[in-house]
Every structure is written in C-alpha cells, then in structure tokens.
Coordinates of C-alpha atoms and ligand atoms in Angstrom, one line a residue:
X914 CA -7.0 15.0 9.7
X915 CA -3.9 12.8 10.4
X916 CA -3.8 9.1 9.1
X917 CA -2.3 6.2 9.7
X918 CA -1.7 3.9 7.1
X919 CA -0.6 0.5 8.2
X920 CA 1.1 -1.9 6.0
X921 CA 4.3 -2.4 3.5
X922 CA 3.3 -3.7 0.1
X923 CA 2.3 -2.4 -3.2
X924 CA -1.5 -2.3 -1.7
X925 CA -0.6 0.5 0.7
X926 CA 1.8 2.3 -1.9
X927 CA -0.8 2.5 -4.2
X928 CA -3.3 3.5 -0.8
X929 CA -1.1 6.3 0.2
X930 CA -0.5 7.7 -3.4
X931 CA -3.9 7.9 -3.2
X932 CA -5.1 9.3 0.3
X933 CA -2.4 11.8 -0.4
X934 CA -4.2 13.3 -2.9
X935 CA -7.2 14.2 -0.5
X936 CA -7.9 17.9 0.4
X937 CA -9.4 16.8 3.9
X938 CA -5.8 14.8 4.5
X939 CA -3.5 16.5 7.3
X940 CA -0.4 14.3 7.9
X941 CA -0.2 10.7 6.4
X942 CA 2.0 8.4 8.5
X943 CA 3.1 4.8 7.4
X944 CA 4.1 1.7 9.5
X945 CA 6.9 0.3 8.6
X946 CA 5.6 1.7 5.0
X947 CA 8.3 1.1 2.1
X948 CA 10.7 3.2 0.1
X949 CA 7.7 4.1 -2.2
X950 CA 5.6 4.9 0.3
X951 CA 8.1 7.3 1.5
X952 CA 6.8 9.6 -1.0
X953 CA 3.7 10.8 0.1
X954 CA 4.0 9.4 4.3
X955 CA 6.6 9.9 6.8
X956 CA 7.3 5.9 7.1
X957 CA 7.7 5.1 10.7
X958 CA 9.4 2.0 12.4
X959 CA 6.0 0.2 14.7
X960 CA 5.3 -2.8 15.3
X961 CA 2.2 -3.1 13.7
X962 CA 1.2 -6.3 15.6
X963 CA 1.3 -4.0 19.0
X964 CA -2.1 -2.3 19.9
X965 CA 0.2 -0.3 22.2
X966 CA 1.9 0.9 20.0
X967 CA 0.1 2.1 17.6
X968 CA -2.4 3.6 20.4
X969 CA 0.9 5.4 22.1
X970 CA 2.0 7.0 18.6
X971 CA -1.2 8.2 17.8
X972 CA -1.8 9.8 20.8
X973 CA 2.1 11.3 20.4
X974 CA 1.4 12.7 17.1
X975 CA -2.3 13.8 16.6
X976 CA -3.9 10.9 14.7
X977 CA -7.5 10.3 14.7
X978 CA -7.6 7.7 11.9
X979 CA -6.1 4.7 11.5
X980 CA -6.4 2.1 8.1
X981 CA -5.4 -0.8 8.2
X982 CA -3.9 -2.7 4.6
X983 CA -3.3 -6.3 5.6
X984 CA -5.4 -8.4 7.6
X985 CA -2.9 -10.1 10.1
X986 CA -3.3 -7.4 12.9
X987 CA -7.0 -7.2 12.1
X988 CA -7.2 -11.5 12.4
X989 CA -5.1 -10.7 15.6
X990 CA -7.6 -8.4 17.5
X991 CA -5.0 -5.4 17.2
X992 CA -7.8 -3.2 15.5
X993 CA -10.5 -3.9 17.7
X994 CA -7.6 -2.8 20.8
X995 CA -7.1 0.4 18.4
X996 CA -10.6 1.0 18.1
X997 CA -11.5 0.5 21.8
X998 CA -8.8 3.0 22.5
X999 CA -11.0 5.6 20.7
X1000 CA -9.5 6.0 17.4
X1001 CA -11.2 5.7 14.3
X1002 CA -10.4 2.7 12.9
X1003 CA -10.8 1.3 9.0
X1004 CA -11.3 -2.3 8.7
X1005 CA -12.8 -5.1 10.6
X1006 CA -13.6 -6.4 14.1
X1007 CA -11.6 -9.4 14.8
X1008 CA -14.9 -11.2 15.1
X1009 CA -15.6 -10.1 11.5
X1010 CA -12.3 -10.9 10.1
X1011 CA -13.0 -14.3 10.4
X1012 CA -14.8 -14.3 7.2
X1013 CA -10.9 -14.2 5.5
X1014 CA -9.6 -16.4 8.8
X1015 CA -12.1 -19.0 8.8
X1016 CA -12.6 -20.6 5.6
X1017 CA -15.1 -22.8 7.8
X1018 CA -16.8 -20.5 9.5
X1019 CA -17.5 -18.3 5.7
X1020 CA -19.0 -21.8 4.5
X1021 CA -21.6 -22.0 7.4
X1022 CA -22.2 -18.4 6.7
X1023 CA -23.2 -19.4 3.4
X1024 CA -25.1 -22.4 4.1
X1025 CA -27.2 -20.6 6.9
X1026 CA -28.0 -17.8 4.0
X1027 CA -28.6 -19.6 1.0
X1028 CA -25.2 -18.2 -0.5
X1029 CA -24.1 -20.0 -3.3
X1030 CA -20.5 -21.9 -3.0
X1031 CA -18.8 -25.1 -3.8
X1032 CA -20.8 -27.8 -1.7
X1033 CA -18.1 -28.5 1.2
X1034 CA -17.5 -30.5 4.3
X1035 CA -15.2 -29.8 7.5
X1036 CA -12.8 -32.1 8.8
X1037 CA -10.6 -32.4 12.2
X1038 CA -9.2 -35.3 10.7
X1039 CA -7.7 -37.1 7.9
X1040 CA -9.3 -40.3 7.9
X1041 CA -12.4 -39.3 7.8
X1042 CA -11.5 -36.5 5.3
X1043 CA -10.1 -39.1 3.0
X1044 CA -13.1 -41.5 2.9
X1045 CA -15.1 -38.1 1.8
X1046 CA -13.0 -37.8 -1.2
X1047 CA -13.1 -41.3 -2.2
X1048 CA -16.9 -41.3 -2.4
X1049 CA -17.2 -37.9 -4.2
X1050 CA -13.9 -38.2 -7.1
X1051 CA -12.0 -35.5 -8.5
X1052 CA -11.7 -33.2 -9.2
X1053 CA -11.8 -32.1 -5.7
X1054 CA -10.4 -29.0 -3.8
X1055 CA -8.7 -29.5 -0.2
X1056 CA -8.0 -26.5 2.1
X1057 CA -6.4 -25.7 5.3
X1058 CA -8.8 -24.2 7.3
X1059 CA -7.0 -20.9 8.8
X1060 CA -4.8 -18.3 6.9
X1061 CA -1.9 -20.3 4.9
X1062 CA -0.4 -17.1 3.0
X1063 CA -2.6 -17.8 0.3
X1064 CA -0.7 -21.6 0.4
X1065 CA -2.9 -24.0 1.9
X1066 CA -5.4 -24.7 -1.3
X1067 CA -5.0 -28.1 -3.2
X1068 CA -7.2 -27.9 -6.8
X1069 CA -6.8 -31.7 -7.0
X1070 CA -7.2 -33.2 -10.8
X1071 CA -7.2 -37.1 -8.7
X1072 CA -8.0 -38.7 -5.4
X1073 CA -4.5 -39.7 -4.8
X1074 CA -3.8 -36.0 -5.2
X1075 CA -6.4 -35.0 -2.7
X1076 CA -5.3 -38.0 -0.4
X1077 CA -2.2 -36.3 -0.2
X1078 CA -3.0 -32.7 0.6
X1079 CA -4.9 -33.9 3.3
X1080 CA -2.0 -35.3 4.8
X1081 CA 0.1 -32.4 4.2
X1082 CA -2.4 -30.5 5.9
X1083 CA -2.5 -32.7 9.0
X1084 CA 1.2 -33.5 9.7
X1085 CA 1.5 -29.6 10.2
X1086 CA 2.7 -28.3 6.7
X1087 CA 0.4 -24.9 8.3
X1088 CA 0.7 -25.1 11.1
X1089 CA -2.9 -24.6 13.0
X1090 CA -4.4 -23.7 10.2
X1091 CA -4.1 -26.6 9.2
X1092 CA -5.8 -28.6 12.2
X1093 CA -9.3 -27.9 10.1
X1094 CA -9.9 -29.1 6.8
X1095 CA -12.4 -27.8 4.1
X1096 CA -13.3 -30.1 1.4
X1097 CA -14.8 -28.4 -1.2
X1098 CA -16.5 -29.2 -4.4
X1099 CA -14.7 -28.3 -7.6
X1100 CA -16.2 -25.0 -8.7
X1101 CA -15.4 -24.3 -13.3
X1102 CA -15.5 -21.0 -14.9
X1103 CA -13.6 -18.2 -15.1
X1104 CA -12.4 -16.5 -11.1
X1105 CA -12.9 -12.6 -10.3
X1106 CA -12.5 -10.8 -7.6
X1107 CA -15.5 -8.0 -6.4
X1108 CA -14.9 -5.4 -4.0
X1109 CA -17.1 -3.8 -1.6
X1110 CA -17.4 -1.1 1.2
X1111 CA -19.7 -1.8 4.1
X1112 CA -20.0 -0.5 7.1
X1113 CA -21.7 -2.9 8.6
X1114 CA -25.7 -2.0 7.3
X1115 CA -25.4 -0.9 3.9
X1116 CA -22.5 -1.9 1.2
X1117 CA -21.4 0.1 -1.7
X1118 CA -19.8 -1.7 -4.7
X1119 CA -16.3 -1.2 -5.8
X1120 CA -15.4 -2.8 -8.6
X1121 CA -14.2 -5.7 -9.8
X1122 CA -10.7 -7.0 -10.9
X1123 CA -8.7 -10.4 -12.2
X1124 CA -5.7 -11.6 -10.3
X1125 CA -3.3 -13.9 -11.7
X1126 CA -2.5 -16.2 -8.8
X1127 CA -0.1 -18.7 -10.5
X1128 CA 3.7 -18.0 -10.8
X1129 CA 4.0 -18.8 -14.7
X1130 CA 2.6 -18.2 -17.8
X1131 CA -0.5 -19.8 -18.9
X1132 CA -1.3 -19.9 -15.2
X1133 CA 1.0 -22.8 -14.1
X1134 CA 3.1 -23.4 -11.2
X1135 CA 2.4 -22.8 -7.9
X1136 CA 0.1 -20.3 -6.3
X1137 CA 1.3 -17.1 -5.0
X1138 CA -0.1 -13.6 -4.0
X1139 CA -0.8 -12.4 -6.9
X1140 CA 1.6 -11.9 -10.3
X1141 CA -0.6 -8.9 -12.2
X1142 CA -4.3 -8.1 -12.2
X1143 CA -6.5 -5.9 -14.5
X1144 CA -9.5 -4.1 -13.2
X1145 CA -12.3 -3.9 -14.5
X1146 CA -13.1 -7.7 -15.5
X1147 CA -14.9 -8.0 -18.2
X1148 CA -16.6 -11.4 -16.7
X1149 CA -18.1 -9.1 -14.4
X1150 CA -21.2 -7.8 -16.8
X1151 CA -23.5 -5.8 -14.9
X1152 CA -25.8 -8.1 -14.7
X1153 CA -23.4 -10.0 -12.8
X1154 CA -22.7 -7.8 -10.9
X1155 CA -26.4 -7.3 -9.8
X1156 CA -26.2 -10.7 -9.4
X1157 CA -23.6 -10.7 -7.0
X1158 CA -24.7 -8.0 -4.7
X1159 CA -28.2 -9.0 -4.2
X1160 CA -27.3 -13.2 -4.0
X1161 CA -24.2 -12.8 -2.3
X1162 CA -23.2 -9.7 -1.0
X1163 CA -26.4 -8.8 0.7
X1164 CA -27.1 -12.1 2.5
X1165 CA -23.3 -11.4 3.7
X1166 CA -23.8 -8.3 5.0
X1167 CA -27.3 -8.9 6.5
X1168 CA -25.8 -11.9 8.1
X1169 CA -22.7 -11.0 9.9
X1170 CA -25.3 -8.2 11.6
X1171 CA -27.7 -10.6 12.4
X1172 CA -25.2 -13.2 14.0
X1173 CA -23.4 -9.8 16.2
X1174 CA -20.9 -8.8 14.6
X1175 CA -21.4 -6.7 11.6
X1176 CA -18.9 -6.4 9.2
X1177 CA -16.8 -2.7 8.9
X1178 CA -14.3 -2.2 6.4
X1179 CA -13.5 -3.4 3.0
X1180 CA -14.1 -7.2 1.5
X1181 CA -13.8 -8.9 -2.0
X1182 CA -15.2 -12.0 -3.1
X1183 CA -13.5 -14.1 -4.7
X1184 CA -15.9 -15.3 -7.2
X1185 CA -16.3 -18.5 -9.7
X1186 CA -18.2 -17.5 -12.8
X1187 CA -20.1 -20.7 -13.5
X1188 CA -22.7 -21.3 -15.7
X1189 CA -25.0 -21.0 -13.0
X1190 CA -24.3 -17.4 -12.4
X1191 CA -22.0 -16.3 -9.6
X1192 CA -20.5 -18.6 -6.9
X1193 CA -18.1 -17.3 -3.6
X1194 CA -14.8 -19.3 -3.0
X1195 CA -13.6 -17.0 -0.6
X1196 CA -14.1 -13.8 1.2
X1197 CA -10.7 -11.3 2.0
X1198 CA -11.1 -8.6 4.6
X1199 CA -8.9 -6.3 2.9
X1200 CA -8.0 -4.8 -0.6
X1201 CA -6.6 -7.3 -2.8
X1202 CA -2.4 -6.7 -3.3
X1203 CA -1.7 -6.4 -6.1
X1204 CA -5.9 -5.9 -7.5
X1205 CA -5.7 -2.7 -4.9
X1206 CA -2.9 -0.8 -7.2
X1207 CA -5.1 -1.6 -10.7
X1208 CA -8.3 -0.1 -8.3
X1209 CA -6.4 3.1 -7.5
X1210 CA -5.4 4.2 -10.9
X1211 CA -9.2 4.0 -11.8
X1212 CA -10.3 5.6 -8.9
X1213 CA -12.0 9.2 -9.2
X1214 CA -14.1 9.7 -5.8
X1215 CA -11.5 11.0 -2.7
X1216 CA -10.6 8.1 -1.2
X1217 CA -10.4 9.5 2.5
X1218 CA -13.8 10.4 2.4
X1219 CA -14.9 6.8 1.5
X1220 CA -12.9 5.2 4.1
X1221 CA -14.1 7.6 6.8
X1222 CA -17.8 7.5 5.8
X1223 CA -17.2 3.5 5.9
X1224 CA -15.7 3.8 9.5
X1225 CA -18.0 6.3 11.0
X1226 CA -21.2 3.7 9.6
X1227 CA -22.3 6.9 7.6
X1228 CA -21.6 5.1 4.1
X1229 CA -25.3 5.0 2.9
X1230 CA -25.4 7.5 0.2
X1231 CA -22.1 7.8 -1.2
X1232 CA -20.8 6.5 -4.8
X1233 CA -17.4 5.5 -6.1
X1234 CA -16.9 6.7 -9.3
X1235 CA -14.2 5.0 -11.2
X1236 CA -12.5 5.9 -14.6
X1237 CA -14.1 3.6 -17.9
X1238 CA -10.3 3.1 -18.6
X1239 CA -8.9 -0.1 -17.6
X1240 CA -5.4 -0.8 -15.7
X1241 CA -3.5 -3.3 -15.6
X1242 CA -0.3 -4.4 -13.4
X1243 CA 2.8 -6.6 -13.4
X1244 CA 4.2 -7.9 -10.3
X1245 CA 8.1 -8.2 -10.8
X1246 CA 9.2 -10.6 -7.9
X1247 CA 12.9 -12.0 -7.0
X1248 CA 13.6 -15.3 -9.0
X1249 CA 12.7 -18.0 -6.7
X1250 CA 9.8 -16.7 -5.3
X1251 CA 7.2 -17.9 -4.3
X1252 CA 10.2 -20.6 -2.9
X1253 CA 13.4 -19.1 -1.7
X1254 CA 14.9 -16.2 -2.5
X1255 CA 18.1 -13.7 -2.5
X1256 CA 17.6 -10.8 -0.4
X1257 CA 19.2 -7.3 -0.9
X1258 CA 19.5 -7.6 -4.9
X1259 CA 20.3 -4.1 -6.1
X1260 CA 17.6 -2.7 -8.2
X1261 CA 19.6 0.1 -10.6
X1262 CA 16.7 2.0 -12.4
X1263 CA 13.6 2.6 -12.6
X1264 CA 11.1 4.2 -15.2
X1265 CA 9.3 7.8 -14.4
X1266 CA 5.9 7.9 -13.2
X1267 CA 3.6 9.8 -14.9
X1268 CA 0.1 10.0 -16.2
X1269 CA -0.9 6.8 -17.2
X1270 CA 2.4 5.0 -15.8
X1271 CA 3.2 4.1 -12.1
X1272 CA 5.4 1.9 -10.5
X1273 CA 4.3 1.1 -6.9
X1274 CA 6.8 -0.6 -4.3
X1275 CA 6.4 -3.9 -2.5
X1276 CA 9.4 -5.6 -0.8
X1277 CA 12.0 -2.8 -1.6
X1278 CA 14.4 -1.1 1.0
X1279 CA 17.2 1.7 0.9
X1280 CA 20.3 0.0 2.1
X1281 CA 23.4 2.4 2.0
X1282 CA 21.4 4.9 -0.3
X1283 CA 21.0 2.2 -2.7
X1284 CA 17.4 0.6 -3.6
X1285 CA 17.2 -3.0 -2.7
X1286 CA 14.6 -5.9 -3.3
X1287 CA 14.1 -7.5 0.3
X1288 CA 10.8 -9.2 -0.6
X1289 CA 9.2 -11.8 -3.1
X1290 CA 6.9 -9.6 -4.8
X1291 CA 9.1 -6.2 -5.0
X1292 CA 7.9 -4.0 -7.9
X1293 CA 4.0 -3.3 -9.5
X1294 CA 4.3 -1.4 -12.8
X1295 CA 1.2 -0.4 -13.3
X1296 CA -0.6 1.2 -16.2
X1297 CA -3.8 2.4 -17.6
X1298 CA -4.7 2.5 -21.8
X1299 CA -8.2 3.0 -23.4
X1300 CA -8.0 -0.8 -23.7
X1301 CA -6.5 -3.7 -21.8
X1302 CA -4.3 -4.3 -24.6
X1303 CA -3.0 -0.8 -24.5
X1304 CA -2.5 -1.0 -20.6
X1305 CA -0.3 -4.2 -21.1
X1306 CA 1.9 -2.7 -24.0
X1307 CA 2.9 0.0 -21.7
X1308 CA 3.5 -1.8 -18.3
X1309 CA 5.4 -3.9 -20.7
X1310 CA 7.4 -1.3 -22.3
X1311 CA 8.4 0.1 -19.0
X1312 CA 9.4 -3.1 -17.8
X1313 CA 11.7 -3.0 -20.4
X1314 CA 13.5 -0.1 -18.3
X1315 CA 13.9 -1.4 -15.1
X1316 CA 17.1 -2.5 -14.4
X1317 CA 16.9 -5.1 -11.9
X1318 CA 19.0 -8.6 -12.6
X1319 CA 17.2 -10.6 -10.3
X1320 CA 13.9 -9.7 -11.0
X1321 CA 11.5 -12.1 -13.1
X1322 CA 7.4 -11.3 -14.0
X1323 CA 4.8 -13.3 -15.9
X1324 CA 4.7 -12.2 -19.4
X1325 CA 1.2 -12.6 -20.1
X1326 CA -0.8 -10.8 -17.5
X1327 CA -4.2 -10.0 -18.8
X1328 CA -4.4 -12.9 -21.4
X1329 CA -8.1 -13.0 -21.0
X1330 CA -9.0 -9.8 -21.4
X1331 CA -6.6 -9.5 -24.7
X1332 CA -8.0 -12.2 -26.4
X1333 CA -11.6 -10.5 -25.5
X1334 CA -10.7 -7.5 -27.1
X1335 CA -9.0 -9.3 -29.9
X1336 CA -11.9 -11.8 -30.8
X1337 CA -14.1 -8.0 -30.8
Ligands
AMP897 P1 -8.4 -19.5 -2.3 O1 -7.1 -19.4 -1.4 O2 -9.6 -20.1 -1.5 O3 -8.7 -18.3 -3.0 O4 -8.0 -20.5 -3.4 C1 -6.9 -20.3 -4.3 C2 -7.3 -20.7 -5.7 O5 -7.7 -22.0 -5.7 C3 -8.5 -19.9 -6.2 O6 -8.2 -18.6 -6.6 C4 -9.0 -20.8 -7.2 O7 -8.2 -20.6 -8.4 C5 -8.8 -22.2 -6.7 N1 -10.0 -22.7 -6.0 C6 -10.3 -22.5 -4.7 N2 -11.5 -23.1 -4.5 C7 -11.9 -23.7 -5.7 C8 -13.1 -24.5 -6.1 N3 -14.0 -24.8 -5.2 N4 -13.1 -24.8 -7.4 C9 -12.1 -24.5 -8.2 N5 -11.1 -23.8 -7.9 C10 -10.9 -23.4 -6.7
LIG898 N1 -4.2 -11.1 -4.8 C1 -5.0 -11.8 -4.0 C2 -5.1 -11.3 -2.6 O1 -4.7 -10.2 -2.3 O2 -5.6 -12.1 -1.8

C-alpha cells in the first residue's frame, strides 16, 4: 500500500522511520517532509493546506492512505475534503479536531461528562473576565481560546498578572484565538502526557510520555513546543493509567459519539497529576512533537497496521506493544528560539544512527548540498538505555558531536525521572 505522510518535523521523521519499516508498506511519500525524512520517503513539494492537492497527487501516484502529523490541515477541514474524496484518511474530522481547537468547547465536553479539569469559565470579554479573577485570586491560569502555537497560556502567580494576560489576549496578541477566553483554575502536580488510538467506538492506550515545555533549565523561561521528553513516565503508574482511561478517556470517547462526531485518529491528554488522581488540561489531536520520537523508538507492534486498523474503525482487538526500555530526547533549537531566530545556520556534523541512537530532523533543509537549520526546533537526538539515566547520558554524549554553532538544548531533560531512579 502507498502512504502519504503529511508533515515536516521531528514527529513525522520519527513516523516515517517507522512506517518504513512495515512489510505491508508500498511507497511512502512526504509533504513537504524534511532532509531526514528523505531517508525513508520521496519528499514532495504540496501544499499541504490544499485538499486539491493532495486529492490530485494521490490519484497521480497510487495512494490509498493518507496520515496526517500536525493538526492545522485537520483544524482546517482539509482531511475531512481528503477523506470525502475517498481516500483513507488517519486523523480527525474537522468537527472532532476541535477537541485541540477549542479549549472551550473540550471544557463543556468535560462538564457535560463528569470529566475532571481545572474548574473554568469562558469569556468574550475582558471586563468581565477580570472581575472573575479578582474574586477567585491566584494562582490563576488565562488562555486564549483557539490554537496559539502552544503560546496563548498564562500560569499567573498574581491577579495583576492574570489582569494582564487578559488584555493581551483581547487587544489581539492571537489573533482570533484570542477573541475567547478560558479562565481556568490552577491545577498542582506533576503534567504527563497519555496517548491514545480510537477510532471513534473503542480506544486502545498508547503510552504515556513527559514533555519539557519551558525553554531553560529547571523549567523556566517561556513556553515552547517542546525541548526533550522521556516516555514512559513514571507518574503514569498503572493504576493511573486505569484511572485515566476509564475517568477520562472513556467519557471522551463515548461523548464525541454521542454529540455526532466521533473522534478518529490519535489524541493525548495532557494530564495534571493531583492528589486527587488524574485531571485533563488539554486534549491534542495528534502525536505529541517531540513525545512522538521518544514513542517510536519504544515501539514494537507495525505501526501501519495500527494506523489503518484506526482508520478503517476496525481497532477493537489490536494491542501496542512497546519496549520496557525507556527513551529519552533532546530538542537542539536555533538560539533565540522560541523568539527570533537566524535562518540557514550551517549544521557541519552529525553523529551515526544506530541501535539505541537516532537523530531525527525538524526544521533542517539542504541548501547548495549543505545541511542547514531553517527552523526553531531543528534537531531531536534521541536515545534509549535500560534506565532514563542511561538514555540521557547517551543523547548527551552524542550531542557532544554535533557540530552546529548556533544550536543551543536544555541540559537537563528528564530531571524527574533521574532523580526517581536516583532516590531508588
Ligand atoms: P496548554 O497549552 O493548555 O497545554 O498549557 C500549557 C502549560 O500551561 C501546561 O503544560 C501546563 O504546564 C500549564 N497549565 C495549563 N493549564 C494549567 C492549570 N489549570 N493549572 C496549572 N498549570 C496549567
Ligand atoms: N510537545 C507538546 C505538543 O506536541 O503539543
């Protein structure tokens, strides 16, 4: 069978490495795909925000399955134009993309089905927003409604804080997604992420990984996408993980049938580990980038075969089976980033893959036959080890051979999980 993998980042490099190793693959094809990608797809220049496009190609060159990485084109309607076309299609209707495109609309979800979250309130406006805050205090969390690049979240430590997000938010900072507010009650514990395949009746857990969404060590600075994950996370015990699918997972599932538009594809939740148990903050629609690459390099089970039984709705019965080995990644991204950044910064060398060692590709480009950072986040070494601890030492160690001046990475990625193992 021919597939078409759509997307650029380390997700789908570490998505392709992957479906390239299934017996049942044909051709793999990549829009716009990456340097990395180029490996194990024939990269092809489409505008993946063009239904058209991607309907005319397929129809040009035999494919009968298309996967979607990110969830712009899916937010956009482009799969469900794909999917009307007659193509197989992995990854949500447009309709059920709005659990990742409408932080509002995920928060009814979970009041209508007893889900447990962060008690919230929505707001079209900022004066009444800001009287909300005053009479509940900090800490306090303020979002933009609508997708913000991962942006548009305020954990504020005071009211003037809050005050002030909810202005930025209003005078346009995102745009319309920022014409909605969320207010949300300050959630503590320790954040994981937990991924599942549904196909719109039954679910099938993943598994679970930690991101590191701050830009510096000791998780400060601003948020990004994502500077380094480990998978699994030790947080999630299997109790929790119980937990999770039958108190939040489930209710999801069952309720995005029940209110028409059941959900096909691949979530995560974004969970708060109270000391209640399990809490959602958000859903995705989508692998996590970079929690997808740790997922990967644990994966045993063919990965074509559990994206097509999840598109065909004939997931019931099948099992993921994942290596007890953890992994662990470090996102190296150009200095500046998540602000500005130089483009075209010449990377020089790079370590060899190998068994438990692989580097998967982000925002990199050939220019002149010479490998270039173009993005933020450019480069996810990636490693496995019989512990945490060992994964880090040798994503660590092969940092140490990449030549790339302007390249900077968090240092600690996996901090938790070290001084788990350590205090064992
Ligand atoms: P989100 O974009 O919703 O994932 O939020 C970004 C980050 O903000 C999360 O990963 C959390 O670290 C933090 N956050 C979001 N909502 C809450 C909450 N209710 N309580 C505490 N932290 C939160
Ligand atoms: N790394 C977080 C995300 O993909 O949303």
């Amino acid at each position: 069978m021919n597939v078409l993998l759509i997307g650029s980042g380390g997700r789908e490099h570490a998505l392709a490495w992957k479906l390239a190793q299934s017996p049942r693959l044909g051709r793999l094809y990549c829009a716009p795909g990456n340097p990395g990608i180029e490996k194990h797809a024939f990269c092809i220049d489409l505008d993946v925000m063009n239904a058209d496009s991607i309907i005319d190609f397929c129809r040009d060159r035999n494919v009968e399955f298309v996967v979607f990485g990110p969830e712009a084109p899916l937010v956009a309607g482009v799969g469900d134009r794909v999917r009307d076309a007659g193509l197989l299609v992995f990854g949500p209707s447009q309709a059920a993309a709005r659990l990742e495109g409408s932080k509002g609309f995920t928060k009814d979800l979970c009041a209508r089905y007893g889900i447990p979250t962060g008690a919230y309130r929505r707001f079209d406006n900022a004066v009444e927003a800001k009287a909300y805050v005053s009479a509940e205090g900090a800490p306090i969390v303020v979002k933009a409604d609508g997708l913000a690049a991962g942006k548009g979240v305020t954990v504020a430590m005071t009211v003037a804080e809050a005050h002030a997000a909810i202005d930025d938010c209003f005078s346009g900072t995102f745009g319309a997604a920022g014409a909605e507010v969320v207010v949300e009650a300050y959630l503590d514990g320790e954040e994981a992420s937990f991924f599942v395949l549904s196909d719109g009746t039954a679910a099938l857990a993943l598994t679970s990984a930690q991101d590191h969404k701050r830009v510096g060590d000791g998780d400060t600075g601003p948020n990004t996408g994502g500077m380094g994950a480990y998978s699994p996370a030790p947080v999630m015990t299997p109790d929790m993980v119980a937990r999770t699918m039958s108190e939040i997972v489930e209710p999801t599932i069952r309720g995005m049938a029940e209110m028409g538009h059941p959900f096909s594809g691949v979530f995560f939740a974004g969970l708060m580990i109270t000391a209640r148990g399990p809490e959602l903050i958000e859903y995705n629609v989508r692998f996590g980038d970079p929690e997808c690459q740790v997922m990967m390099m644990r994966l045993k089970s063919d990965l074509l075969d559990l994206l097509l039984a999840t598109a065909r709705g004939e997931l019931a019965g099948h099992v993921a089976e994942w290596t007890e080995a953890p992994a662990l990644t470090v996102v190296m991204a150009s200095k500046g980033y998540p602000g500005s950044y130089r483009r075209d910064t010449a990377i020089e060398a790079l370590p060899e893959d190998g068994e438990t060692l692989r580097i998967f590709h982000a925002g990199t480009a050939m220019k002149d036959d010479r490998l270039v950072a173009t993005g933020g986040r450019v480069l996810n070494v990636t490693a496995t080890g019989r512990t945490v601890s060992e994964a880090r030492d040798r994503a660590y160690a092969a940092i140490g051979e990449v030549r790339w001046e302007n390249g900077f990475f968090r240092s600690d990625i996996g901090w938790r999980a070290v001084s788990r193992e350590q205090a064992d």
